[in-house]
CSV table of C-alpha atoms in Angstrom, one decimal:
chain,number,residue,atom,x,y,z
Z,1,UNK,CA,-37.6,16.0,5.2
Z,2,UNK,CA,-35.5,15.6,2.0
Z,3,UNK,CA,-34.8,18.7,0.0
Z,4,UNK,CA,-35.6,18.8,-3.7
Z,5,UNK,CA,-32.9,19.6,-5.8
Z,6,UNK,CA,-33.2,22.7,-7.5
Z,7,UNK,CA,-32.9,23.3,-11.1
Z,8,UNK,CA,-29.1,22.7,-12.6
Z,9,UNK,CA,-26.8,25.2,-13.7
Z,10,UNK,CA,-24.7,25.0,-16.8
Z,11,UNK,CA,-21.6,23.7,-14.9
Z,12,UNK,CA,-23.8,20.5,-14.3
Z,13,UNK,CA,-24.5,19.8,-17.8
Z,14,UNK,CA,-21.2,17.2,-18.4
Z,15,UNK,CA,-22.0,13.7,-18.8
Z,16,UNK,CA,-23.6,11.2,-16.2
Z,17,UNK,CA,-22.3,8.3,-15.0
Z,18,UNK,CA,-25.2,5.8,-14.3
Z,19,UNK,CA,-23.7,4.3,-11.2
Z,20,UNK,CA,-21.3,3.8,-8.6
Z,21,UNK,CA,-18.7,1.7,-9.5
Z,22,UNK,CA,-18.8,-1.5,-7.5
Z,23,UNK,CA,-17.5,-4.4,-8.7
Z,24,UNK,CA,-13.2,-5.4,-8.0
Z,25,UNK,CA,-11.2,-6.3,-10.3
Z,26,UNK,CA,-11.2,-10.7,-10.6
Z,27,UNK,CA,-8.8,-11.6,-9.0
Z,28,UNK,CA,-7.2,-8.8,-7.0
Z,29,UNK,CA,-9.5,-8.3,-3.6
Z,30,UNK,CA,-7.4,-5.3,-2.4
Z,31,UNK,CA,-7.6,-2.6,-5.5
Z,32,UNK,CA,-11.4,-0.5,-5.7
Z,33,UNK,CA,-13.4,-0.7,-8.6
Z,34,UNK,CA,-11.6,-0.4,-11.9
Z,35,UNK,CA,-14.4,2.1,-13.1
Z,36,UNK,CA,-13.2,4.6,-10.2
Z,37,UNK,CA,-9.7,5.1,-11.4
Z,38,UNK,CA,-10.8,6.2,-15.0
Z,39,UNK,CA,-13.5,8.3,-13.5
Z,40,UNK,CA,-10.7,10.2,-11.6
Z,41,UNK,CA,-8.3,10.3,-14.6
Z,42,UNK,CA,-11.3,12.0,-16.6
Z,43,UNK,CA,-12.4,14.4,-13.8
Z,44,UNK,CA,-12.2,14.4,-9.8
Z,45,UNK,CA,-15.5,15.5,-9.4
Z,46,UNK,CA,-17.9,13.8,-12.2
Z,47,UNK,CA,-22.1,13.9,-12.2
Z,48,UNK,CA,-23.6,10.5,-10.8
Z,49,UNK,CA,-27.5,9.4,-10.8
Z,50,UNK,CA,-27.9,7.7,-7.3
Z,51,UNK,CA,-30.6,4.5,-7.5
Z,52,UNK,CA,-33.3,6.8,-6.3
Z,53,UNK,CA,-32.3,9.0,-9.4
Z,54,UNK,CA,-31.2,11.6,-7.8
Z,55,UNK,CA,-28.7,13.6,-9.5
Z,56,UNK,CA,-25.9,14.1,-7.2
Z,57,UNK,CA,-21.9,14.1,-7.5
Z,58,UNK,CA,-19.1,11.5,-7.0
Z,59,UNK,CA,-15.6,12.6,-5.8
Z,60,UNK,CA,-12.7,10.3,-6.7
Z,61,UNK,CA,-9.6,12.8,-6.4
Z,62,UNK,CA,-8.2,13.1,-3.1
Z,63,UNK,CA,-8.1,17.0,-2.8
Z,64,UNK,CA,-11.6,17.1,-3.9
Z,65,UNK,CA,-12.6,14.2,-1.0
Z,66,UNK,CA,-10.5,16.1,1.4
Z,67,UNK,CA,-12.2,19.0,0.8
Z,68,UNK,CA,-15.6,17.7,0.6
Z,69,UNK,CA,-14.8,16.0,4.1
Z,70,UNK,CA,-13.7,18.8,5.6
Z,71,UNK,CA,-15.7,21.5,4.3
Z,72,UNK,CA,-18.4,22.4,6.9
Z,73,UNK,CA,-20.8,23.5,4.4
Z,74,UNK,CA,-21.5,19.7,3.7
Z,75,UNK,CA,-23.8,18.3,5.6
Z,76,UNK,CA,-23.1,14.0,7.5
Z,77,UNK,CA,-26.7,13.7,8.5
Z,78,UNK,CA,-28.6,10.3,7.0
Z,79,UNK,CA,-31.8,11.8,6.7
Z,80,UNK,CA,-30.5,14.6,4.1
Z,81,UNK,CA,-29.0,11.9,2.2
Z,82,UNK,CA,-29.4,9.7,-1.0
Z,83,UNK,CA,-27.8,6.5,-1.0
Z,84,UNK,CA,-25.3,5.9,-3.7
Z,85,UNK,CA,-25.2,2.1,-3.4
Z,86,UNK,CA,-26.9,-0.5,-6.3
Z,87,UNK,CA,-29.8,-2.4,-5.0
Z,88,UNK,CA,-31.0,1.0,-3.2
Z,89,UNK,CA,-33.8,1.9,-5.2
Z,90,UNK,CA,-36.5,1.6,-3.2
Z,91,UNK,CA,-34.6,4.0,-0.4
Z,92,UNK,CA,-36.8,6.6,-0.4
Z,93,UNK,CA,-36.2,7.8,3.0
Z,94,UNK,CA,-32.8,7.4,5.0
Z,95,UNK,CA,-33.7,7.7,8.7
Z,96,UNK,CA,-31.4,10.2,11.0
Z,97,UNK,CA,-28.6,8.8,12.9
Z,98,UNK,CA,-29.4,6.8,16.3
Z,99,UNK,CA,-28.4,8.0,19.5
Z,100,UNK,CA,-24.9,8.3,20.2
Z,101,UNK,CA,-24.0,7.7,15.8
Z,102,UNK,CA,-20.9,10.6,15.4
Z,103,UNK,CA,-21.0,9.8,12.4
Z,104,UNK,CA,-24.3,10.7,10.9
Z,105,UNK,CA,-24.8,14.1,12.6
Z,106,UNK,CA,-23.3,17.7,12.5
Z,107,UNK,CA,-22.5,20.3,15.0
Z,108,UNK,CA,-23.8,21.3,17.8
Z,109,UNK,CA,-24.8,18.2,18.6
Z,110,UNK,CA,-21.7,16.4,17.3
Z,111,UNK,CA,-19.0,18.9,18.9
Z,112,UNK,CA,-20.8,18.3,22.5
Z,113,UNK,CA,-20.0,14.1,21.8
Z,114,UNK,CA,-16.5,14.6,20.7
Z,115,UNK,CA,-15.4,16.9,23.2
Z,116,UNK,CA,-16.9,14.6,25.6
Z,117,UNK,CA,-14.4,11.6,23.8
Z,118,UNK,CA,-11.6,13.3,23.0
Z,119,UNK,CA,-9.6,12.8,25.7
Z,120,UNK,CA,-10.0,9.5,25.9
Z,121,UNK,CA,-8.3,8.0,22.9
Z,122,UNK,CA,-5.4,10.7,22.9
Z,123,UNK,CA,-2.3,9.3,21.2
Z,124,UNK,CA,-0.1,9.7,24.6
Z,125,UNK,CA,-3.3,7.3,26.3
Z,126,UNK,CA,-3.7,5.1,23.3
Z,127,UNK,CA,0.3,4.6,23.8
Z,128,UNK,CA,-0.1,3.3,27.0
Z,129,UNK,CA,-2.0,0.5,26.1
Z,130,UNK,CA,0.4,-1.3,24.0
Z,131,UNK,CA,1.7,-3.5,26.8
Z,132,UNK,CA,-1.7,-4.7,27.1
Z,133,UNK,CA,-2.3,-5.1,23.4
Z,134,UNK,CA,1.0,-6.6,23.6
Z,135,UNK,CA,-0.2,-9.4,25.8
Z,136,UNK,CA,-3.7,-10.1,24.4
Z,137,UNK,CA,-2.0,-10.7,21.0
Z,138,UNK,CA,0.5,-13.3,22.7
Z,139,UNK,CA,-2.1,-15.2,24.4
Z,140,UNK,CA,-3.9,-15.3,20.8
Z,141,UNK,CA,-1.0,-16.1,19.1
Z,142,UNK,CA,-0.5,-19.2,21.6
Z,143,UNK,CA,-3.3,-20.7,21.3
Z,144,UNK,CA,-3.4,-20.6,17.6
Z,145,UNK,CA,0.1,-22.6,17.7
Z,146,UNK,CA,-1.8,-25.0,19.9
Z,147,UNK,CA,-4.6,-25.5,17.5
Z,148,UNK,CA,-2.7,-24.9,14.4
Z,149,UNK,CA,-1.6,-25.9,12.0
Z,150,UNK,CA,-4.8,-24.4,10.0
Z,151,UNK,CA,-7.1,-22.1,11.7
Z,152,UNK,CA,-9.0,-19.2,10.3
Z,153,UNK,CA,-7.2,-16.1,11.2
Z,154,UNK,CA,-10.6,-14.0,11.6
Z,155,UNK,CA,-11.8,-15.8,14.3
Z,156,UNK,CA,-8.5,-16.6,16.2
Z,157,UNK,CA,-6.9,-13.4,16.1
Z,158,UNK,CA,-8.0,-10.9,14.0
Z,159,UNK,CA,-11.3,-10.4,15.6
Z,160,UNK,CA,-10.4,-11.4,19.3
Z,161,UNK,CA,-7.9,-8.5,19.5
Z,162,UNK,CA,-9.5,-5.6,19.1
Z,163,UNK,CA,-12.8,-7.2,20.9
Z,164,UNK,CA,-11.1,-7.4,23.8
Z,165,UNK,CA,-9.2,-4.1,23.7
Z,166,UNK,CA,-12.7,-2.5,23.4
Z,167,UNK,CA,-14.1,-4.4,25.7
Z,168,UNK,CA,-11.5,-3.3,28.5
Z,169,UNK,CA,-12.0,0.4,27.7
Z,170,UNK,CA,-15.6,-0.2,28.2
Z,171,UNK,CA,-15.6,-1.7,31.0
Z,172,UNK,CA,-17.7,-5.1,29.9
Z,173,UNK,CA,-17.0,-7.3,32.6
Z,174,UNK,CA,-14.8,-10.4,32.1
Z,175,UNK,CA,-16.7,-12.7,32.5
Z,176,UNK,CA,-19.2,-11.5,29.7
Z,177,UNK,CA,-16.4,-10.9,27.0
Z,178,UNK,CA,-16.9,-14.2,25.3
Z,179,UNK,CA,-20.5,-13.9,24.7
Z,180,UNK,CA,-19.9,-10.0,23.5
Z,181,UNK,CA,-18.0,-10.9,21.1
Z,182,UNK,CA,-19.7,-13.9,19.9
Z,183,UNK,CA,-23.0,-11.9,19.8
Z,184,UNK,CA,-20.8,-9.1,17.7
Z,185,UNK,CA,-19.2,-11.8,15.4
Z,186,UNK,CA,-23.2,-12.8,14.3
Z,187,UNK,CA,-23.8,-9.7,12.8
Z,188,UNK,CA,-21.8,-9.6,10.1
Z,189,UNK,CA,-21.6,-13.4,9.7
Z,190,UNK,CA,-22.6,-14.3,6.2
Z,191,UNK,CA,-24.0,-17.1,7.6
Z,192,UNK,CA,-26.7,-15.6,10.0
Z,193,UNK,CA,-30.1,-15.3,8.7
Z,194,UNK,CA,-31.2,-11.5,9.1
Z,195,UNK,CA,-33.5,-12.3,12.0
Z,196,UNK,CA,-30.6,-13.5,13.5
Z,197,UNK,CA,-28.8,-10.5,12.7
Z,198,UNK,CA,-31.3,-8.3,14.6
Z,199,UNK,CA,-31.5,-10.4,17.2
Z,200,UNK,CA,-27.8,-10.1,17.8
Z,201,UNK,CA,-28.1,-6.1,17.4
Z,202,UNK,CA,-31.3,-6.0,19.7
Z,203,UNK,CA,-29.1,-8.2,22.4
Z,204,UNK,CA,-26.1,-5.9,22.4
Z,205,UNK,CA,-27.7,-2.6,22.4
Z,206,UNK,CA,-29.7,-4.1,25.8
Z,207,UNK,CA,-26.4,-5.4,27.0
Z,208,UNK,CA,-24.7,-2.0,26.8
Z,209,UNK,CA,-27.8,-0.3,28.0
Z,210,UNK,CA,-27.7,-2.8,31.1
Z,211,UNK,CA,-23.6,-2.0,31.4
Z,212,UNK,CA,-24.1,1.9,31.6
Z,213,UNK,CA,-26.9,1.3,34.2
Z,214,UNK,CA,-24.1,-0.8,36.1
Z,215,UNK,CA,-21.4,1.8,35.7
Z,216,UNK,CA,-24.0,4.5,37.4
Z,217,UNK,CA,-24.4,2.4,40.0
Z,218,UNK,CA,-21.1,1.0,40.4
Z,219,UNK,CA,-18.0,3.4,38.4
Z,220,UNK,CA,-14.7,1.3,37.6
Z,221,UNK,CA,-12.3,2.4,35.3
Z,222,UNK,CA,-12.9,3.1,32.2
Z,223,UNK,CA,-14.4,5.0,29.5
Z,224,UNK,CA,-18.0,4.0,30.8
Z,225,UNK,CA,-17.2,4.9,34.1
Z,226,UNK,CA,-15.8,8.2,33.1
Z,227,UNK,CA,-18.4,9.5,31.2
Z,228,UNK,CA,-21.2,8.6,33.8
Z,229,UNK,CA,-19.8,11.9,35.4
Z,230,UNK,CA,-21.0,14.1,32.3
Z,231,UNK,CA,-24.4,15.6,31.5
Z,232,UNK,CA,-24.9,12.7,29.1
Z,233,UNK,CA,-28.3,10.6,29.4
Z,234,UNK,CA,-28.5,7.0,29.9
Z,235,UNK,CA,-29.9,6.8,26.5
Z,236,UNK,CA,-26.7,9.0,25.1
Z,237,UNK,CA,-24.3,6.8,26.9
Z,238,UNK,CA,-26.0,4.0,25.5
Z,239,UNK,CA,-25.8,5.1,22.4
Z,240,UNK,CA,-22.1,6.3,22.3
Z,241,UNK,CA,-21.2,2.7,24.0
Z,242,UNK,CA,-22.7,0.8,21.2
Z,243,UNK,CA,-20.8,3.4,19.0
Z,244,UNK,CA,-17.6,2.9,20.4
Z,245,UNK,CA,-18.1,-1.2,20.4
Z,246,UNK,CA,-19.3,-1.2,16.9
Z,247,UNK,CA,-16.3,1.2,15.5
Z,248,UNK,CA,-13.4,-0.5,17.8
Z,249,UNK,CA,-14.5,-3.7,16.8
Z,250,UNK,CA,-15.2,-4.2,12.8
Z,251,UNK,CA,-12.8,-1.8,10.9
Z,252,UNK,CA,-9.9,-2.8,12.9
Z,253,UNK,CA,-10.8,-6.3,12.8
Z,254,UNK,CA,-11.2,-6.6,9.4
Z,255,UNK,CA,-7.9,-4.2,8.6
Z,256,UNK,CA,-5.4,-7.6,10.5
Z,257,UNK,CA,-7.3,-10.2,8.2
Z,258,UNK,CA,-7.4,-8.1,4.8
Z,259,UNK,CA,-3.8,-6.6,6.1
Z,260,UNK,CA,-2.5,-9.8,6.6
Z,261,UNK,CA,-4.5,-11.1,3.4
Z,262,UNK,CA,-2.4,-9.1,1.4
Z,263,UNK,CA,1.1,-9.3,2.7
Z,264,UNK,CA,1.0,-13.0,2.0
Z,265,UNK,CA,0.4,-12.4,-1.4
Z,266,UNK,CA,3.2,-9.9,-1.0
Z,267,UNK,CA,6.0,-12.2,0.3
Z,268,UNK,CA,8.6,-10.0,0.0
Z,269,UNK,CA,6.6,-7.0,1.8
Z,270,UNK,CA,5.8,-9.7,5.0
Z,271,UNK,CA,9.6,-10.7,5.5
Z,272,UNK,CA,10.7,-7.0,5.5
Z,273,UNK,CA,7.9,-6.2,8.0
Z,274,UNK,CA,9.1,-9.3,10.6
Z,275,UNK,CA,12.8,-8.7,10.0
Z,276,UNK,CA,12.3,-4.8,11.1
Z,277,UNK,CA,9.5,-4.3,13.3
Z,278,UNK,CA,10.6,-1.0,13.6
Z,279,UNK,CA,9.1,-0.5,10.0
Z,280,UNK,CA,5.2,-1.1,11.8
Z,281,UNK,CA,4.6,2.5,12.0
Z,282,UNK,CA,5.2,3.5,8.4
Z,283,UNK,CA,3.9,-0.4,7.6
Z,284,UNK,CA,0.8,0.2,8.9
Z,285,UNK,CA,0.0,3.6,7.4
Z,286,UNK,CA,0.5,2.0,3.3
Z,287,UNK,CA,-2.2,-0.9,4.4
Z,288,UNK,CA,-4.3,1.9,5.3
Z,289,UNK,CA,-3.9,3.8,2.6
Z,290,UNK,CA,-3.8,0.5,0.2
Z,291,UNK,CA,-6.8,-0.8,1.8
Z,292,UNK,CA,-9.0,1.4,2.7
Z,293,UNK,CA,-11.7,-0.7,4.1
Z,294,UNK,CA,-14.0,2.3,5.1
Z,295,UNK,CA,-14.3,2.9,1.5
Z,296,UNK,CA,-17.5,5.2,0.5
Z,297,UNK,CA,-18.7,8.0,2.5
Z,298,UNK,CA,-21.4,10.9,1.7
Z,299,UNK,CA,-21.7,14.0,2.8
Z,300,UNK,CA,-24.5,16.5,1.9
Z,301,UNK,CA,-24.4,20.4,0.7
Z,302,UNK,CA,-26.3,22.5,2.8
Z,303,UNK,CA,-25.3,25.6,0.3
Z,304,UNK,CA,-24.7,26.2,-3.2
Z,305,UNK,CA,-20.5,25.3,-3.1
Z,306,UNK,CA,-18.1,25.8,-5.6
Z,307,UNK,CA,-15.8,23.1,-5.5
Z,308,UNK,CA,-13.2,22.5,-8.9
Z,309,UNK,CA,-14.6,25.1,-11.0
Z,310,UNK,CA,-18.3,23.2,-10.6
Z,311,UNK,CA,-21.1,24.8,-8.6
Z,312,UNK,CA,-22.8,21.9,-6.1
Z,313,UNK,CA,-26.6,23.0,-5.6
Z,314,UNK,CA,-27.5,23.0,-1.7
Z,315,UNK,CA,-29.6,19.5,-1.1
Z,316,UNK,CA,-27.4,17.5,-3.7
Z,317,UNK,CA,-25.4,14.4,-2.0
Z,318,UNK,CA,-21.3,13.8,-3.1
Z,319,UNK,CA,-20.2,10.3,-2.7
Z,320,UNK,CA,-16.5,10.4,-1.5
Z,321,UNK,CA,-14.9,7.6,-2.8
Z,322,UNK,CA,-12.1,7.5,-0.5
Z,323,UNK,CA,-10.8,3.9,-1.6
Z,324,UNK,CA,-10.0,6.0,-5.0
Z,325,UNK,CA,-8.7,9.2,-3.6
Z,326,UNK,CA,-6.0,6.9,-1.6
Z,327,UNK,CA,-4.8,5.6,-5.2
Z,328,UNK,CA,-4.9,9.1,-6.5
Z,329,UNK,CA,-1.4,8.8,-8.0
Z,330,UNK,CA,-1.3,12.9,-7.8
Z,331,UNK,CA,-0.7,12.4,-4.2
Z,332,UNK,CA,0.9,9.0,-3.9
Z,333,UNK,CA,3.1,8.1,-6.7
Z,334,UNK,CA,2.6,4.5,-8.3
Z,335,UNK,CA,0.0,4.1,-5.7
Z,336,UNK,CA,-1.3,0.6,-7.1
Z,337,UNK,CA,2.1,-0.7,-5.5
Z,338,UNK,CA,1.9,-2.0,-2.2
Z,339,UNK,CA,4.7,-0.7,-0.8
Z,340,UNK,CA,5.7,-0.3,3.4
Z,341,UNK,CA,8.6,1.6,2.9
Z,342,UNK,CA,6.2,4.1,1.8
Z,343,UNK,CA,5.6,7.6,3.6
Z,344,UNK,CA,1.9,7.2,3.3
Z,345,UNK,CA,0.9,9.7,6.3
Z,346,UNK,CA,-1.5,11.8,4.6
Z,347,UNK,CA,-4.3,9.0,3.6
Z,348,UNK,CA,-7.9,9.5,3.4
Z,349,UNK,CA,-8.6,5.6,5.5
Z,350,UNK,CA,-9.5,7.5,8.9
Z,351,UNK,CA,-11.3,10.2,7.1
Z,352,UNK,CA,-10.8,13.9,7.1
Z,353,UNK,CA,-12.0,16.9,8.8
Z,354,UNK,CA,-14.5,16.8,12.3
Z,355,UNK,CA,-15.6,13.6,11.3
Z,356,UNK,CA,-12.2,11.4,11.7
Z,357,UNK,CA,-12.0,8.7,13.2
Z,358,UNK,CA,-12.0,9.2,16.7
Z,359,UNK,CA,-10.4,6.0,17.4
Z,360,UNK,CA,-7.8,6.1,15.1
Z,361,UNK,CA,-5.2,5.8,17.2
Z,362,UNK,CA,-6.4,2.4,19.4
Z,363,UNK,CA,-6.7,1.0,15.7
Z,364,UNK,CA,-3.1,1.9,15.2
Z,365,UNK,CA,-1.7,0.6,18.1
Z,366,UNK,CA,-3.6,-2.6,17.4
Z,367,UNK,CA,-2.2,-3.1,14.0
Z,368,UNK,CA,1.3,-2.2,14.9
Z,369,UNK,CA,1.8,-5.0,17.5
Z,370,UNK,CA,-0.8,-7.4,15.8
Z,371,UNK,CA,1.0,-7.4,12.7
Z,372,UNK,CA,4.5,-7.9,13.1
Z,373,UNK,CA,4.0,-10.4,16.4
Z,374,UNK,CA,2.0,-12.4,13.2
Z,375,UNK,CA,4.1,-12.7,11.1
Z,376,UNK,CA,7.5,-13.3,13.3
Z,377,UNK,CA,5.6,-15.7,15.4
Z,378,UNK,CA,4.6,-17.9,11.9
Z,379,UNK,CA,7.4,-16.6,9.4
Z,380,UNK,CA,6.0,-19.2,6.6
Z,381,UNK,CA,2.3,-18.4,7.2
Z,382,UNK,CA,0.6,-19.0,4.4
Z,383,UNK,CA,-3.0,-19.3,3.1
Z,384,UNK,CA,-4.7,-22.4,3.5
Z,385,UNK,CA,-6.9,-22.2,0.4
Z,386,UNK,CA,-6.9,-20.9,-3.3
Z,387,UNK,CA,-7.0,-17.3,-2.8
Z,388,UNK,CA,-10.0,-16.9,-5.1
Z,389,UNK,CA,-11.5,-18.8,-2.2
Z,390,UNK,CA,-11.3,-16.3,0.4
Z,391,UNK,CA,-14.6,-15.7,1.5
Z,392,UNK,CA,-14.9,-11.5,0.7
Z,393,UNK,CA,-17.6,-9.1,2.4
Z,394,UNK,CA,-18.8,-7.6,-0.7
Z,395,UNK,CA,-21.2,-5.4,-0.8
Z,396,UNK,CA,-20.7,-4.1,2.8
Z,397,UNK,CA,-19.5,-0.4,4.2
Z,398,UNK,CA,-16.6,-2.1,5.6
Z,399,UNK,CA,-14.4,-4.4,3.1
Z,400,UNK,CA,-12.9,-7.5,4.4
Z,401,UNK,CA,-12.8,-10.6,4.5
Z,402,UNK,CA,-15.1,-13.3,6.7
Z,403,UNK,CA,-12.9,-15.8,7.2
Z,404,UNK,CA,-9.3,-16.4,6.4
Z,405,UNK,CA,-8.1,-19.9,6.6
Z,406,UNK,CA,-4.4,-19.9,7.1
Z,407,UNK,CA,-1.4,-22.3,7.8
Z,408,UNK,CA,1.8,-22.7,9.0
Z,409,UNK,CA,4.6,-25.6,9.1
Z,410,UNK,CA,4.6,-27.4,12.5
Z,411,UNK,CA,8.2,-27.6,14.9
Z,412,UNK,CA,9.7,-30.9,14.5
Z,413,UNK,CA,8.3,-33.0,17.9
């Protein structure tokens, strides 16, 4: 059940904003809201009435999201939440996190998952994989040549990669890859009808139940497999498979199309990046930052907490606006500037504290090799259409794009 939120104390009598900034700048598809910067020039921690009109908090400053994300007197369970999005209003009840969700519950529960996954996507494992990541992007990058000249980059490479990656730690049998990540392209597809949404959810949450049943019955290796040996219910298995899938699959995914996205409107930054592939690491770490498709996150206090001088009554929801803590130009100077060059370790994209990404690393390793092998294999890739005709996935937790039509000038027969 929701708590009510007590009465407020003086140091929440400043001025409210009404909303959450949503809206991007015209023209520019990679910066956050405009609102959010002024917000965090005024104050890093302001008052904000959530649809539901709730009176809760917004953090825009990065030391105030990092230590709202890491603090564990904050609270990541949905059900304690208010939902800071327009168009929420008639959310009066956020229901708790499904089976297996890391990242909608809190410890106990949450430590026993982690410490279960861990091990498996260590940086040393994650490593080991680039050979294979490697080859997948080749064979991508192939058949796009023999398709090209035009094709859209979402569903030729960007979104193929990573599927396949996840699918090989999973375990998902070859010969249903295709229709796993058809089934996983159709529910974020602007073109599918909401039933058709659910139906595709329903499908894979029965296909990965079926897959752990298999993996019982018959371990191979791989993540699966492994955890079939732990304490862990079919339903929890289930649950943390469809996790996984879900959280290897769209973020990264979206992170090669909007990456790539904005290095060709960055000329310059995309010749550097193919002429020194040893620049991928460091590469990689400013599109995070610059980016940061994961953009909004809440968390919940559990306690009165002081945080910046200003007390935050227990039951009160902070959104974390991380997209606006990554351009907080009191840790990254002239962070408006896409710029790979830049040391950008430090960034808020993976999140902070227990709740990081757990995955973090796979996604790096995906985006060092899918990147550069891009943009050396296709040196005058270029965008097919107007740029203010990229289609954008607006409004969703993840930002992206859905497709990105792209070209490239054919070899001389």
């Amino acid at each position: 059940m929701r708590r009510e939120t007590p009465a407020h104390s003086p140091e929440q009598t400043a001025p409210v904003v009404e909303e959450l900034p949503t809206g991007r700048p015209a023209g520019c598809p990679f910066d956050p809201p405009a609102g959010l910067a002024e917000l965090r020039e005024r104050q890093p921690l302001v008052r904000m009435r959530y649809p539901d009109g709730h009176l809760g908090w917004l953090a825009t400053g990065y030391s105030t999201a990092r230590a709202v994300s890491s603090d564990p007197r904050f609270s990541s369970r949905y059900e304690l939440m208010h939902s800071p999005f327009p168009g929420t209003e008639e959310l009066t009840e956020i229901p708790p996190a499904p089976v297996g969700d890391l990242t909608g519950i809190d410890p106990p529960e949450h430590t026993r998952y982690r410490r279960l996954l861990a091990g498996k996507f260590t940086v040393r494992r994650m490593r080991e994989l680039t050979a294979r990541v490697e080859q997948i992007a080749t064979e991508h990058l192939d058949a796009m040549e023999r398709n090209g000249p035009v094709v859209d980059l979402v569903e030729a490479y960007a979104h193929p990669v990573p599927a396949l990656m996840i699918c090989e730690l999973l375990g998902v049998p070859e010969a249903e890859r295709e229709v796993f990540i058809w089934r996983a392209a159709a529910i974020s597809d602007p073109a599918s009808t909401v039933e058709q949404q659910m139906e595709a959810v329903n499908a894979l949450a029965e296909f990965v139940h079926e897959l752990v049943l298999a993996k019982r019955a018959a371990p191979t290796e791989d993540i699966l497999s492994d955890l079939t040996t732990t304490d862990l219910t079919d339903a929890e298995l289930a649950g943390l498979g469809g996790f996984l899938l879900a959280a290897g699959l769209d973020t990264t995914a979206n992170m090669i199309a909007l990456g790539t996205f904005a290095l060709l409107g960055n000329p310059g930054q995309a010749a550097a990046l193919s002429a020194g592939p040893e620049l991928a690491d460091q590469a990689v770490e400013e599109l995070l930052r610059y980016l940061s498709i994961a953009h909004t996150g809440v968390r919940v206090a559990l306690e009165d907490v002081e945080l910046d001088g200003i007390l935050i009554r227990a039951g009160e929801s902070v959104t974390v606006s991380l997209q606006a803590a990554n351009r907080d130009p009191a840790r990254f100077p002239d962070p408006d500037t896409l710029d790979l060059r830049r040391k950008a370790t430090g960034h808020l994209a993976f999140g902070h504290g227990i709740h990081q990404c757990l995955g973090q690393q796979l996604a790096r390793v995906e985006m060092r090799v899918a990147l550069p092998a891009l943009f050396t294999r296709f040196p005058d890739l270029r965008l097919a259409v107007p740029p203010a005709e990229v289609p954008l996935r607006t409004g969703m937790s993840i930002h992206g794009v859905h497709r990105l039509p792209v070209a490239w000038d054919e070899e001389p027969a």
